[in-house]
Backbone as numpy.savetxt, mean C-alpha at the origin, in Angstrom:
# Nx Ny Nz CAx CAy CAz Cx Cy Cz
-16.19 15.14 -8.76 -15.33 13.98 -8.56 -16.18 12.71 -8.64
-15.68 11.74 -9.35 -16.37 10.45 -9.46 -15.83 9.50 -8.40
-16.74 8.99 -7.58 -16.39 8.02 -6.55 -17.30 6.82 -6.71
-16.72 5.65 -6.86 -17.56 4.47 -7.03 -16.83 3.21 -6.61
-17.60 2.22 -6.19 -17.07 0.89 -5.93 -17.13 0.09 -7.22
-16.05 -0.61 -7.54 -15.94 -1.35 -8.79 -15.73 -2.83 -8.50
-16.68 -3.68 -8.89 -16.49 -5.12 -8.69 -15.60 -5.72 -9.78
-14.79 -6.68 -9.41 -13.98 -7.42 -10.37 -13.63 -8.77 -9.75
-12.97 -9.61 -10.49 -12.69 -10.96 -10.00 -11.23 -11.31 -10.19
-10.66 -11.93 -9.18 -9.28 -12.42 -9.24 -9.25 -13.79 -8.56
-8.65 -14.76 -9.20 -8.47 -16.07 -8.57 -9.82 -16.63 -8.10
-10.87 -16.37 -8.91 -12.23 -16.82 -8.62 -12.81 -16.23 -7.34
-12.24 -15.10 -6.92 -12.74 -14.38 -5.75 -13.34 -13.06 -6.20
-14.55 -12.76 -5.73 -15.22 -11.51 -6.08 -14.63 -10.37 -5.26
-13.95 -9.47 -5.94 -13.33 -8.31 -5.29 -14.19 -7.07 -5.52
-14.06 -6.09 -4.63 -14.72 -4.79 -4.80 -13.71 -3.72 -4.43
-13.24 -2.96 -5.43 -12.31 -1.87 -5.19 -13.03 -0.54 -5.11
-12.29 0.48 -4.69 -12.88 1.81 -4.48 -12.13 2.83 -5.33
-12.81 3.42 -6.30 -12.22 4.38 -7.22 -12.60 5.80 -6.84
-11.65 6.72 -6.93 -11.92 8.15 -6.75 -11.10 8.90 -7.77
-11.77 9.76 -8.56 -11.06 10.45 -9.64 -11.83 11.70 -10.04
-11.10 12.76 -10.32 -11.71 13.99 -10.83 -11.91 13.79 -12.33
-13.16 13.63 -12.73 -13.44 13.36 -14.14 -14.00 14.57 -14.87
-13.69 15.77 -14.34 -14.17 16.98 -15.02 -13.43 17.24 -16.32
-12.21 16.64 -16.44 -11.46 16.72 -17.70 -10.92 15.32 -18.01
-10.57 15.12 -19.26 -10.01 13.83 -19.68 -8.49 13.82 -19.61
-7.89 14.91 -19.14 -6.44 15.01 -19.12 -5.85 13.93 -18.21
-4.80 13.24 -18.67 -4.17 12.22 -17.81 -3.53 12.85 -16.59
-3.59 12.13 -15.50 -3.06 12.65 -14.25 -2.27 11.57 -13.52
-1.38 11.96 -12.61 -0.63 10.96 -11.86 -1.57 10.01 -11.14
-1.10 8.78 -10.98 -1.98 7.67 -10.63 -1.46 6.95 -9.40
-2.34 6.69 -8.42 -1.94 6.04 -7.18 -2.83 4.82 -6.91
-2.19 3.68 -6.75 -2.87 2.46 -6.35 -2.74 2.33 -4.84
-3.86 2.18 -4.15 -3.88 2.10 -2.70 -4.19 0.65 -2.29
-3.42 0.14 -1.32 -3.58 -1.25 -0.86 -3.97 -1.23 0.61
-5.09 -1.82 0.93 -5.67 -1.75 2.29 -4.91 -2.60 3.31
-5.34 -2.50 4.56 -4.74 -3.25 5.65 -5.04 -4.75 5.53
-4.38 -5.52 6.38 -4.50 -6.96 6.31 -5.85 -7.51 6.71
-6.71 -6.69 7.32 -8.05 -7.17 7.66 -9.11 -6.64 6.71
-8.69 -6.10 5.58 -9.65 -5.74 4.54 -9.82 -4.24 4.33
-10.75 -3.91 3.46 -11.01 -2.54 3.06 -11.63 -1.75 4.21
-10.96 -0.70 4.63 -11.43 0.10 5.76 -11.97 1.44 5.29
-12.75 2.08 6.16 -13.21 3.43 5.86 -12.02 4.37 5.70
-10.98 4.14 6.48 -9.78 4.98 6.40 -9.15 4.90 5.01
-9.05 3.71 4.46 -8.45 3.54 3.13 -9.32 4.21 2.06
-10.63 4.07 2.17 -11.52 4.73 1.21 -11.38 6.25 1.30
-11.31 6.77 2.51 -11.16 8.22 2.69 -9.82 8.69 2.13
-8.78 7.89 2.33 -7.46 8.25 1.78 -7.51 8.30 0.26
-8.18 7.34 -0.34 -8.30 7.29 -1.80 -9.02 8.53 -2.32
-10.06 8.94 -1.62 -10.80 10.13 -2.04 -9.99 11.40 -1.82
-9.19 11.44 -0.75 -8.32 12.59 -0.52 -7.28 12.72 -1.62
-6.74 11.60 -2.07 -5.77 11.63 -3.18 -6.42 12.20 -4.43
-7.68 11.84 -4.68 -8.38 12.38 -5.84 -8.57 13.88 -5.72
-8.88 14.34 -4.51 -9.03 15.79 -4.31 -7.72 16.52 -4.55
-6.61 15.83 -4.33 -5.29 16.43 -4.54 -4.83 16.35 -5.99
-5.64 15.75 -6.85 -5.32 15.72 -8.28 -4.85 14.39 -8.83
-4.89 13.34 -8.00 -4.46 12.02 -8.46 -5.65 11.18 -8.91
-5.41 10.28 -9.83 -6.36 9.21 -10.11 -6.04 8.10 -9.13
-7.00 7.71 -8.30 -6.70 6.78 -7.20 -7.70 5.63 -7.18
-7.17 4.44 -6.87 -8.00 3.25 -6.77 -7.49 2.39 -5.62
-8.38 2.07 -4.69 -8.05 1.14 -3.62 -8.43 -0.26 -4.06
-7.43 -1.08 -4.31 -7.71 -2.45 -4.73 -8.23 -3.26 -3.55
-8.79 -4.40 -3.86 -9.25 -5.36 -2.87 -8.44 -6.63 -3.07
-7.79 -7.14 -2.02 -7.03 -8.37 -2.20 -7.55 -9.52 -1.34
-8.67 -9.28 -0.61 -9.25 -10.34 0.21 -10.65 -10.75 -0.23
-11.36 -9.85 -0.90 -12.69 -10.17 -1.39 -13.80 -9.43 -0.67
-14.81 -9.05 -1.44 -16.00 -8.43 -0.87 -15.91 -6.96 -0.59
-14.71 -6.36 -0.72 -14.56 -4.94 -0.46 -14.94 -4.54 0.95
-14.62 -5.39 1.93 -15.04 -5.14 3.30 -13.94 -5.58 4.26
-14.17 -5.29 5.54 -13.26 -5.76 6.56 -13.72 -7.10 7.11
-12.78 -7.94 7.44 -13.11 -9.25 8.02 -11.96 -9.71 8.89
-12.28 -10.42 9.93 -11.26 -10.95 10.84 -11.64 -12.39 11.18
-11.46 -13.27 10.19 -11.87 -14.65 10.36 -10.82 -15.58 9.79
-11.09 -16.87 9.86 -10.12 -17.85 9.41 -9.83 -17.73 7.92
-10.85 -17.40 7.13 -10.67 -17.26 5.68 -9.70 -16.12 5.37
-9.86 -15.00 6.08 -8.97 -13.86 5.88 -7.53 -14.25 6.16
-7.28 -14.88 7.30 -5.91 -15.21 7.67 -5.34 -16.29 6.77
-6.19 -17.17 6.28 -5.71 -18.19 5.34 -5.26 -17.55 4.04
-6.02 -16.55 3.57 -5.63 -15.86 2.34 -4.34 -15.07 2.53
-4.21 -14.41 3.68 -2.98 -13.66 3.94 -1.78 -14.61 3.98
-1.96 -15.74 4.63 -0.87 -16.72 4.70 -0.48 -17.19 3.31
-1.46 -17.41 2.47 -1.17 -17.85 1.10 -0.36 -16.81 0.35
-0.72 -15.53 0.50 0.00 -14.47 -0.20 1.40 -14.27 0.37
1.56 -14.48 1.67 2.88 -14.35 2.27 3.80 -15.48 1.82
3.22 -16.65 1.64 4.02 -17.81 1.24 4.34 -17.81 -0.25
3.44 -17.25 -1.05 3.61 -17.27 -2.50 3.48 -15.85 -3.05
4.59 -15.18 -3.31 4.52 -13.80 -3.78 3.78 -13.63 -5.09
3.71 -14.69 -5.90 3.00 -14.56 -7.17 1.51 -14.34 -6.97
0.94 -14.90 -5.91 -0.47 -14.66 -5.60 -0.69 -13.19 -5.28
0.18 -12.64 -4.43 0.06 -11.21 -4.08 0.25 -10.34 -5.32
1.20 -10.69 -6.15 1.46 -9.88 -7.35 0.30 -9.95 -8.33
-0.32 -11.13 -8.46 -1.46 -11.26 -9.37 -2.63 -10.40 -8.90
-2.86 -10.36 -7.60 -3.96 -9.54 -7.08 -3.64 -8.05 -7.20
-2.37 -7.71 -7.03 -1.97 -6.32 -7.23 -2.13 -5.92 -8.70
-1.73 -6.80 -9.60 -1.82 -6.52 -11.03 -3.27 -6.30 -11.46
-4.17 -7.11 -10.93 -5.58 -6.97 -11.29 -6.12 -5.61 -10.86
-5.75 -5.16 -9.66 -6.18 -3.84 -9.21 -5.58 -2.73 -10.04
-4.31 -2.89 -10.39 -3.65 -1.87 -11.21 -4.30 -1.77 -12.59
-4.70 -2.89 -13.14 -5.35 -2.88 -14.46 -6.67 -2.12 -14.40
-7.43 -2.30 -13.32 -8.68 -1.54 -13.16 -8.38 -0.04 -13.17
-7.37 0.36 -12.43 -7.01 1.77 -12.34 -6.55 2.31 -13.68
-5.69 1.58 -14.37 -5.14 2.09 -15.63 -6.16 2.05 -16.77
-7.27 1.35 -16.57 -8.36 1.39 -17.55 -9.11 2.71 -17.53
-8.90 3.51 -16.48 -9.59 4.80 -16.40 -8.94 5.80 -17.35
-9.77 6.55 -18.05 -9.28 7.47 -19.07 -8.29 8.49 -18.53
-8.48 8.90 -17.27 -7.64 9.95 -16.70 -6.33 9.42 -16.11
-6.15 8.12 -16.03 -4.96 7.55 -15.40 -3.78 7.57 -16.36
-2.65 8.06 -15.88 -1.43 8.12 -16.68 -0.57 6.90 -16.35
-0.43 5.95 -17.26 0.33 4.73 -16.96 1.83 4.95 -16.80
2.31 6.11 -17.20 3.74 6.39 -17.04 4.06 7.04 -15.71
3.04 7.35 -14.91 3.23 8.00 -13.61 2.39 7.28 -12.56
2.90 6.15 -12.10 2.15 5.31 -11.16 2.93 5.17 -9.85
2.25 5.33 -8.74 2.81 5.07 -7.42 1.87 4.13 -6.67
2.42 3.48 -5.64 1.64 2.58 -4.80 1.74 3.03 -3.36
0.62 3.00 -2.67 0.56 3.41 -1.28 -0.16 2.30 -0.52
0.50 1.72 0.49 -0.09 0.58 1.17 0.01 0.64 2.67
-0.95 0.00 3.33 -1.02 -0.06 4.78 -0.91 -1.50 5.24
-0.08 -1.75 6.28 0.03 -3.08 6.86 0.44 -4.07 5.77
-0.33 -5.13 5.53 0.04 -6.06 4.46 -0.05 -5.37 3.09
-0.83 -4.31 2.98 -0.86 -3.54 1.73 0.49 -2.95 1.40
1.28 -2.58 2.43 2.64 -2.10 2.20 3.52 -3.22 1.67
3.30 -4.43 2.17 4.03 -5.59 1.67 3.70 -5.81 0.19
2.42 -5.65 -0.16 2.03 -5.80 -1.56 2.73 -4.77 -2.44
2.83 -3.53 -1.94 3.53 -2.51 -2.71 4.98 -2.89 -2.95
5.65 -3.40 -1.92 7.03 -3.83 -2.08 7.13 -5.04 -3.01
6.14 -5.92 -2.96 6.14 -7.05 -3.89 6.01 -6.57 -5.33
5.23 -5.53 -5.55 5.12 -4.97 -6.90 6.47 -4.44 -7.36
7.16 -3.73 -6.45 8.49 -3.20 -6.80 9.46 -4.34 -7.05
9.42 -5.36 -6.20 10.33 -6.50 -6.36 9.96 -7.34 -7.59
8.70 -7.24 -8.01 8.25 -8.02 -9.15 8.42 -7.32 -10.48
9.04 -6.14 -10.48 9.31 -5.45 -11.73 8.15 -4.67 -12.31
7.12 -4.37 -11.50 6.02 -3.55 -11.98 6.53 -2.14 -12.32
5.90 -1.53 -13.30 6.32 -0.19 -13.73 5.71 0.86 -12.81
6.29 1.01 -11.62 5.82 2.00 -10.66 7.00 2.89 -10.28
6.70 4.16 -10.08 7.75 5.14 -9.77 8.11 5.15 -8.29
7.13 4.88 -7.43 7.41 4.92 -5.99 6.44 4.03 -5.24
6.89 3.59 -4.06 6.07 2.77 -3.16 6.18 3.38 -1.77
5.03 3.69 -1.18 4.97 4.19 0.19 4.26 3.16 1.04
4.87 2.77 2.15 4.24 1.82 3.05 4.11 2.40 4.45
2.92 2.23 5.04 2.69 2.66 6.41 2.56 1.42 7.29
3.31 1.40 8.39 3.36 0.26 9.32 3.27 -1.07 8.57
4.30 -1.37 7.74 4.27 -2.59 6.94 4.34 -3.85 7.78
3.74 -4.91 7.25 3.89 -6.22 7.87 5.24 -6.81 7.49
5.49 -8.00 8.00 6.78 -8.66 7.74 6.85 -9.15 6.31
7.93 -8.82 5.64 8.16 -9.22 4.25 9.06 -10.43 4.22
8.70 -11.42 3.44 9.55 -12.61 3.29 10.91 -12.21 2.74
11.94 -12.79 3.26 13.30 -12.47 2.83 13.64 -13.20 1.54
13.83 -12.43 0.47 14.29 -12.97 -0.81 15.24 -11.93 -1.40
16.47 -11.88 -0.91 17.39 -10.79 -1.26 17.53 -10.56 -2.76
17.52 -11.61 -3.56 17.71 -11.44 -5.00 16.64 -10.59 -5.65
15.41 -10.64 -5.12 14.31 -9.89 -5.72 14.51 -8.38 -5.61
15.24 -7.94 -4.61 15.42 -6.50 -4.44 16.22 -5.88 -5.59
16.97 -6.69 -6.29 17.79 -6.15 -7.38 16.96 -5.67 -8.55
15.67 -6.04 -8.58 14.79 -5.59 -9.67 14.15 -4.24 -9.37
14.34 -3.72 -8.15 13.63 -2.50 -7.75 14.22 -1.27 -8.43
13.36 -0.53 -9.10 13.73 0.77 -9.67 12.92 1.90 -9.02
11.87 1.56 -8.30 11.01 2.56 -7.67 11.69 3.18 -6.46
11.30 4.40 -6.12 11.69 5.00 -4.85 10.84 4.38 -3.75
11.48 4.06 -2.63 10.81 3.35 -1.55 10.80 4.20 -0.27
9.63 4.31 0.35 9.50 4.94 1.66 8.66 4.02 2.54
9.22 3.59 3.66 8.48 2.80 4.64 8.43 3.57 5.96
7.23 3.74 6.51 7.01 4.48 7.75 6.66 3.48 8.84
7.50 3.38 9.88 7.43 2.28 10.84 7.57 2.80 12.27
6.77 2.27 13.18 6.89 2.60 14.59 7.91 1.70 15.27
8.66 2.24 16.22 9.68 1.43 16.90 9.08 0.30 17.70
7.82 0.44 18.13 7.18 -0.58 18.97 6.20 -1.44 18.18
6.36 -1.48 16.88 5.47 -2.29 16.03 5.79 -3.77 16.23
4.85 -4.56 16.75 5.14 -5.98 16.98 5.23 -6.79 15.69
4.79 -6.20 14.57 4.81 -6.91 13.30 6.01 -6.54 12.43
6.81 -5.60 12.92 8.06 -5.23 12.24 9.04 -4.81 13.32
9.74 -5.77 13.88 10.63 -5.52 15.01 11.91 -4.82 14.56
12.71 -4.41 15.53 13.97 -3.75 15.22 14.87 -4.67 14.38
14.94 -5.94 14.74 15.77 -6.87 13.97 15.25 -7.02 12.54
13.93 -7.03 12.39 13.35 -7.15 11.05 13.58 -5.89 10.23
13.51 -4.72 10.88 13.82 -3.47 10.19 15.27 -3.48 9.71
16.16 -3.92 10.60 17.58 -3.96 10.24 17.82 -4.91 9.07
17.13 -6.04 9.06 17.27 -6.99 7.96 16.78 -6.39 6.65
15.66 -5.65 6.71 15.15 -4.99 5.51 16.15 -3.97 5.00
16.70 -3.17 5.89 17.71 -2.18 5.49 18.89 -2.86 4.80
19.35 -3.95 5.39 20.52 -4.63 4.84 20.24 -5.20 3.45
19.05 -5.74 3.27 18.72 -6.29 1.95 18.64 -5.19 0.90
18.09 -4.03 1.27 18.05 -2.90 0.34 19.46 -2.41 0.01
20.32 -2.37 1.03 21.71 -1.96 0.80 22.45 -2.96 -0.09
22.30 -4.24 0.24 23.01 -5.27 -0.51 22.58 -5.31 -1.98
21.32 -4.95 -2.22 20.80 -4.98 -3.59 21.09 -3.69 -4.35
21.74 -2.73 -3.69 22.06 -1.45 -4.33 20.81 -0.73 -4.84
19.72 -0.84 -4.09 18.52 -0.07 -4.45 18.87 1.41 -4.35
18.55 2.14 -5.39 19.08 3.51 -5.52 18.45 4.50 -4.56
17.13 4.42 -4.35 16.44 5.46 -3.58 15.47 4.81 -2.61
15.86 4.75 -1.34 14.96 4.19 -0.35 15.15 4.91 0.98
14.09 4.86 1.79 14.12 5.55 3.08 13.18 4.84 4.05
13.62 4.67 5.28 12.78 4.20 6.38 12.62 5.35 7.35
11.37 5.73 7.63 11.09 6.71 8.67 10.61 5.94 9.89
11.31 6.12 11.01 11.01 5.36 12.21 10.48 6.32 13.28
9.32 5.99 13.85 8.64 6.86 14.81 8.79 6.29 16.21
9.42 7.04 17.08 9.76 6.56 18.41 8.55 6.31 19.30
8.51 5.13 19.90 7.46 4.79 20.85 6.12 4.47 20.23
6.07 4.29 18.91 4.80 4.12 18.20 4.67 2.67 17.73
3.44 2.16 17.80 3.18 0.78 17.42 2.64 0.64 16.01
1.88 -0.40 15.79 1.31 -0.72 14.49 -0.02 0.02 14.30
-0.39 0.25 13.04 -1.69 0.82 12.73 -1.85 2.28 13.10
-0.75 3.01 13.20 -0.82 4.38 13.72 -1.52 5.36 12.81
-1.78 5.00 11.56 -2.45 5.93 10.64 -3.97 5.85 10.69
-4.50 4.77 11.24 -5.94 4.51 11.15 -6.64 4.87 12.47
-7.54 5.85 12.44 -8.23 6.26 13.68 -9.01 5.14 14.35
-9.33 4.09 13.59 -10.12 2.99 14.14 -9.28 1.79 14.56
-7.96 1.93 14.57 -7.08 0.80 14.84 -7.36 0.12 16.17
-7.64 0.91 17.21 -7.82 0.33 18.55 -9.01 -0.62 18.61
-9.95 -0.49 17.67 -11.13 -1.35 17.67 -10.76 -2.82 17.44
-9.57 -3.07 16.88 -9.14 -4.44 16.67 -8.83 -5.15 17.99
-8.52 -4.38 19.01 -8.24 -4.96 20.31 -6.96 -5.77 20.36
-6.00 -5.42 19.52 -4.74 -6.16 19.47 -3.64 -5.39 20.19
-2.79 -6.06 20.93 -1.68 -5.37 21.60 -0.71 -4.77 20.60
-0.26 -3.57 20.90 0.70 -2.90 20.02 0.09 -2.24 18.81
-1.24 -2.18 18.75 -1.94 -1.58 17.60 -2.74 -0.39 18.10
-2.42 0.82 17.64 -3.11 2.01 18.11 -2.86 3.17 17.15
-3.84 4.04 17.05 -3.73 5.26 16.26 -2.85 6.27 16.98
-2.05 7.01 16.22 -1.24 8.09 16.80 -1.26 9.24 15.80
-2.06 10.24 16.12 -2.31 11.31 15.16 -1.04 12.03 14.68
-0.12 12.44 15.56 1.08 13.13 15.07 1.86 12.29 14.06
2.02 10.99 14.34 2.75 10.14 13.41 1.98 9.94 12.11
0.66 9.86 12.21 -0.17 9.75 11.01 0.02 10.97 10.12
0.00 12.15 10.73 0.13 13.38 9.96 1.54 13.53 9.38
2.55 13.18 10.16 3.93 13.30 9.68 4.18 12.33 8.52
3.71 11.11 8.67 3.94 10.13 7.61 3.17 10.50 6.34
2.00 11.09 6.49 1.22 11.52 5.32 1.95 12.64 4.58
2.53 13.59 5.32 3.30 14.64 4.68 4.49 14.06 3.91
5.15 13.09 4.51 6.29 12.46 3.84 5.84 11.72 2.58
4.68 11.05 2.67 4.16 10.33 1.51 3.84 11.29 0.37
3.17 12.39 0.68 2.82 13.35 -0.37 4.07 13.97 -0.98
5.09 14.19 -0.17 6.34 14.74 -0.71 6.96 13.79 -1.71
6.97 12.49 -1.40 7.55 11.52 -2.33 6.69 11.39 -3.59
5.38 11.39 -3.44 4.53 11.35 -4.62 4.81 12.56 -5.52
4.96 13.72 -4.90 5.25 14.92 -5.68 6.56 14.82 -6.43
7.57 14.22 -5.79 8.88 14.08 -6.43 8.86 13.08 -7.57
8.08 12.00 -7.42 8.20 10.89 -8.36 7.14 10.85 -9.45
5.91 11.31 -9.14 4.88 11.27 -10.19 4.20 12.62 -10.40
4.53 13.59 -9.56 3.99 14.93 -9.75 2.70 15.14 -8.98
2.33 16.40 -8.81 1.10 16.74 -8.07 -0.13 16.46 -8.91
């Protein structure tokens, strides 16, 4: 298996993504773009990317903050705010990562899925709302998505969002609003999995290190959501 960090540039920012792919054959394989959490590239996201490669996918974790690292500073939050306010910025950074992935010989451009964590889940939904050619989008503990009901009408991908009931970044009212926008837009295939009593960041074993209220790892929910994600990938882009 080939595992490497790949530097690239977007919006004059030096990005470093993480590629994992079985390069023992040149045969095209289903392709997964992974989008990291809102505080940057984590060990968890890199490990997930490598696990996808072991399962037979061509996988690339894009970088949308710069440096291929984690950061919790004013620059990070300013960049996140910019992407939340202007979806085209988020889409441009997603597109750049997708291009890196599809440049790989083994990546099948007709079988692409997106898997995102926290703001990375928002990026996945932005790709779907922006008309990207992706078969499915899986989001784990997504952040708050700006309400633009008309954009949902462009979605053709299957959508799965995995959310904890106690997530302070996606409240019950916000979940209900997301459901209503998906219904109003007649999105054909979507699902919200809601985990009782669970907060934000439940998939990442290192979540508690952030020291934020409502953010904690929960192994059963992490495992259940991963099984659901793999099932949707299998349905939409194949094993």
